[in-house]
Amino acid sequence: MRGPHPRVVLGLHRSRHERRLLTEALDLGVTSIDTSTNYLGFHSHTVLARTAGDLLPRFTVSTKVGYFPGRERAEHSLDPVRLYEAVEHAARDLGREPDIVFLHNPEHSLGDASNHGRDTLAQACAALDDAMSKGLCGAWGVASWDPSPLVGLVDPTTPKPSVLMARAGLLVGTRTLEAAEALAAAWDLDRSRLWGMSPFGGNTGDPVWGRIDPRVFLRGGDGFSCVQAAFRASYCLPGVGTMAVGTDDPAHLGELLDALAAEPDERTIHEYRALLRERSMGQPV
């Protein structure tokens, strides 16, 4: 079944936050950026406001809360008061309310699927829901690097996010893929509400991309590069409508946008998922 038209969000995880990148992204038709409170050494919001404050109204801006500066290194917290205040600070530092605020890697501070874990997650979600109701952000979501621990913690009483973001792509294991899908089902989020991230496992220069040909996952993929094919296939692993991708190179961003014209081969991707599942069943937990 054909999903929504794929979207691209410019992720700023490893970005230098240069104005040139944002202007060229706009020229390419990319009008969404994704950052986080802790990016650029906890200075992402203020640097964006200083270097490109006049451009930000032209973007849909998403950010994340959950990490805080510590004495020696960043610390993670799901304390509702701290999360609410972090949303307030994000709006202040950006000079505008974010369109989406994600709860950043809640699994970092959650244990097993106990009542305590359920309550902690629910209260953290409620804090962002409250911030949205107060007009501090347009919507809220959950961004999870490892969604597996969250699946057993969501029940009908857990506040429902508007968006779920999880890792996507050919380097993601079946456990993470299935957990993302299960979490989306628990919150009744369709594909248009699902975002992928890190489609290349963090590095398009990884040797793995020289050893495989991702074009097998496309119909008529000969006209696309291996990088383009891996990117396009990532929208199906798991099924997402939006992909956040980081780069400081506008030419690379343009190459990825061109890949959206490719058509994934759903049968091949289904077979690949089945192979992943079979392989994982033969390995120890």
Coordinates of N, CA, C and O in Angstrom, one line a residue, residues 64-69 74-87 101-112 114-129 140-146 149-150 153-154 158-159 187:
K64 N 14.0 19.0 20.8 CA 13.8 17.9 21.7 C 14.3 18.3 23.1 O 15.2 19.1 23.2
V65 N 13.6 17.7 24.1 CA 14.0 18.0 25.5 C 14.1 16.7 26.2 O 13.5 15.7 25.9
G66 N 15.0 16.7 27.2 CA 15.3 15.4 28.0 C 16.7 15.4 28.5 O 17.0 14.8 29.5
Y67 N 17.6 16.0 27.8 CA 19.0 16.1 28.2 C 19.3 17.5 28.8 O 18.8 18.5 28.2
F68 N 20.1 17.5 29.8 CA 20.4 18.8 30.5 C 21.9 18.8 30.8 O 22.5 17.8 31.0
P69 N 22.4 20.1 30.9 CA 23.9 20.2 31.2 C 24.1 19.7 32.6 O 23.4 20.0 33.6
A74 N 26.5 15.6 30.1 CA 25.1 15.8 30.0 C 24.4 14.7 30.8 O 24.8 13.6 30.9
E75 N 23.3 15.1 31.4 CA 22.5 14.2 32.2 C 21.1 14.1 31.6 O 20.6 15.1 30.9
H76 N 20.4 13.0 31.8 CA 19.0 12.8 31.3 C 18.0 12.8 32.4 O 18.3 12.3 33.5
S77 N 16.9 13.4 32.1 CA 15.9 13.5 33.2 C 14.5 13.5 32.5 O 14.3 14.1 31.5
L78 N 13.5 12.8 33.2 CA 12.1 12.8 32.8 C 11.3 13.6 33.8 O 10.1 13.4 33.9
D79 N 12.0 14.3 34.7 CA 11.2 15.1 35.7 C 10.3 16.1 35.0 O 10.7 16.9 34.2
P80 N 9.0 16.0 35.3 CA 8.0 16.9 34.5 C 8.3 18.4 34.6 O 8.1 19.1 33.6
V81 N 8.7 18.8 35.8 CA 9.0 20.2 35.9 C 10.2 20.7 35.1 O 10.1 21.7 34.4
R82 N 11.2 19.9 35.1 CA 12.4 20.2 34.2 C 12.0 20.2 32.8 O 12.5 21.0 32.0
L83 N 11.2 19.2 32.3 CA 10.8 19.1 30.9 C 10.0 20.3 30.5 O 10.2 20.9 29.5
Y84 N 9.1 20.7 31.4 CA 8.2 21.9 31.0 C 9.1 23.1 30.9 O 8.9 23.9 30.0
E85 N 10.0 23.3 31.9 CA 10.8 24.5 31.8 C 11.8 24.4 30.6 O 12.1 25.5 30.0
A86 N 12.2 23.3 30.2 CA 13.0 23.1 29.0 C 12.3 23.6 27.8 O 12.9 24.2 26.9
V87 N 11.0 23.3 27.7 CA 10.2 23.8 26.6 C 10.1 25.3 26.6 O 10.2 26.0 25.6
V101 N 7.9 19.6 19.8 CA 8.9 19.3 20.8 C 8.8 17.8 21.1 O 7.7 17.3 21.5
F102 N 9.9 17.2 20.9 CA 10.0 15.7 21.1 C 10.5 15.5 22.6 O 11.5 16.1 23.0
L103 N 10.0 14.4 23.2 CA 10.6 13.9 24.4 C 11.7 13.0 23.9 O 11.5 12.0 23.2
H104 N 12.9 13.4 24.3 CA 14.2 12.9 23.7 C 14.6 11.6 24.5 O 15.0 11.7 25.7
N105 N 14.6 10.5 23.8 CA 15.1 9.2 24.3 C 14.6 8.9 25.7 O 15.4 8.7 26.6
P106 N 13.3 8.8 25.9 CA 12.8 8.6 27.3 C 13.3 7.3 27.9 O 13.4 7.1 29.1
E107 N 13.7 6.3 27.0 CA 14.2 5.0 27.5 C 15.5 5.2 28.3 O 15.8 4.3 29.1
H108 N 16.2 6.3 28.1 CA 17.4 6.5 28.8 C 17.2 6.5 30.3 O 18.1 6.2 31.1
S109 N 16.0 7.0 30.8 CA 15.8 7.1 32.2 C 14.6 6.1 32.7 O 14.1 6.3 33.8
L110 N 14.3 5.1 31.9 CA 13.3 4.2 32.3 C 13.9 2.8 32.5 O 14.8 2.4 31.8
G111 N 13.3 2.1 33.5 CA 13.8 0.8 33.7 C 12.9 -0.2 33.0 O 12.5 -0.1 31.8
D112 N 12.5 -1.3 33.7 CA 11.7 -2.3 33.1 C 10.2 -1.9 33.1 O 9.9 -0.8 33.5
S114 N 7.6 -1.7 34.6 CA 6.9 -1.7 35.9 C 5.9 -0.5 35.9 O 5.9 0.3 35.1
N115 N 5.1 -0.6 37.0 CA 4.1 0.5 37.2 C 4.9 1.9 37.3 O 4.4 2.9 36.8
H116 N 6.0 1.8 38.0 CA 6.8 3.0 38.1 C 7.2 3.6 36.8 O 7.2 4.8 36.5
G117 N 7.7 2.7 35.9 CA 8.1 3.1 34.6 C 6.9 3.7 33.8 O 7.1 4.7 33.1
R118 N 5.8 3.1 33.9 CA 4.6 3.6 33.2 C 4.2 5.0 33.7 O 3.9 5.9 32.9
D119 N 4.2 5.1 35.0 CA 3.9 6.4 35.6 C 4.9 7.5 35.2 O 4.5 8.6 34.9
T120 N 6.2 7.1 35.2 CA 7.2 8.1 34.8 C 7.1 8.6 33.4 O 7.1 9.8 33.1
L121 N 6.8 7.6 32.5 CA 6.6 8.0 31.1 C 5.4 8.8 30.9 O 5.4 9.8 30.2
A122 N 4.3 8.4 31.6 CA 3.0 9.1 31.4 C 3.1 10.6 32.0 O 2.6 11.5 31.3
Q123 N 3.9 10.8 33.1 CA 4.0 12.1 33.6 C 4.9 13.0 32.7 O 4.6 14.2 32.6
A124 N 5.9 12.4 32.1 CA 6.8 13.1 31.2 C 6.0 13.5 30.0 O 6.1 14.7 29.5
C125 N 5.2 12.6 29.4 CA 4.3 13.0 28.3 C 3.3 14.0 28.7 O 3.0 15.0 27.9
A126 N 2.8 13.9 29.9 CA 1.8 14.9 30.3 C 2.4 16.3 30.4 O 1.7 17.3 30.1
A127 N 3.7 16.4 30.8 CA 4.3 17.7 30.9 C 4.4 18.4 29.5 O 4.2 19.6 29.4
L128 N 4.7 17.6 28.5 CA 4.8 18.1 27.1 C 3.4 18.5 26.6 O 3.2 19.5 25.9
D129 N 2.4 17.6 27.0 CA 1.0 17.9 26.6 C 0.5 19.2 27.2 O -0.1 20.0 26.6
W140 N 3.6 17.9 20.2 CA 4.7 17.3 20.9 C 4.7 15.8 20.4 O 3.8 15.3 19.9
G141 N 5.9 15.2 20.6 CA 6.1 13.9 20.1 C 7.1 13.2 21.0 O 7.6 13.7 22.0
V142 N 7.5 12.0 20.5 CA 8.5 11.2 21.2 C 9.6 10.8 20.2 O 9.2 10.3 19.1
A143 N 10.8 11.0 20.5 CA 12.0 10.6 19.7 C 12.8 9.6 20.5 O 13.3 9.9 21.6
S144 N 12.9 8.4 19.9 CA 13.5 7.3 20.7 C 14.5 6.6 19.8 O 14.2 6.1 18.7
W145 N 15.7 6.5 20.4 CA 16.8 5.7 19.7 C 16.6 4.2 19.8 O 16.8 3.5 18.9
D146 N 16.1 3.8 21.0 CA 15.8 2.4 21.2 C 14.4 2.3 21.8 O 14.2 2.4 23.0
P149 N 12.2 -0.6 25.1 CA 11.7 -0.5 26.5 C 10.4 0.2 26.6 O 9.8 0.1 27.7
L150 N 10.0 1.0 25.6 CA 8.8 1.8 25.8 C 7.5 1.0 25.5 O 6.4 1.4 26.0
L153 N 5.3 0.0 28.3 CA 5.0 1.1 29.2 C 3.8 2.0 28.8 O 3.3 2.8 29.5
V154 N 3.3 1.8 27.5 CA 2.2 2.6 27.0 C 0.9 1.8 27.1 O 0.8 0.7 26.8
T158 N -1.9 6.7 28.8 CA -0.7 7.5 28.5 C -1.0 8.6 27.5 O -1.7 8.3 26.4
P159 N -0.7 9.8 27.7 CA -1.0 10.9 26.8 C -0.4 10.5 25.4 O 0.7 9.9 25.3
W187 N -0.1 3.8 20.2 CA -0.5 5.2 20.2 C -1.5 5.5 19.0 O -1.9 6.6 18.8

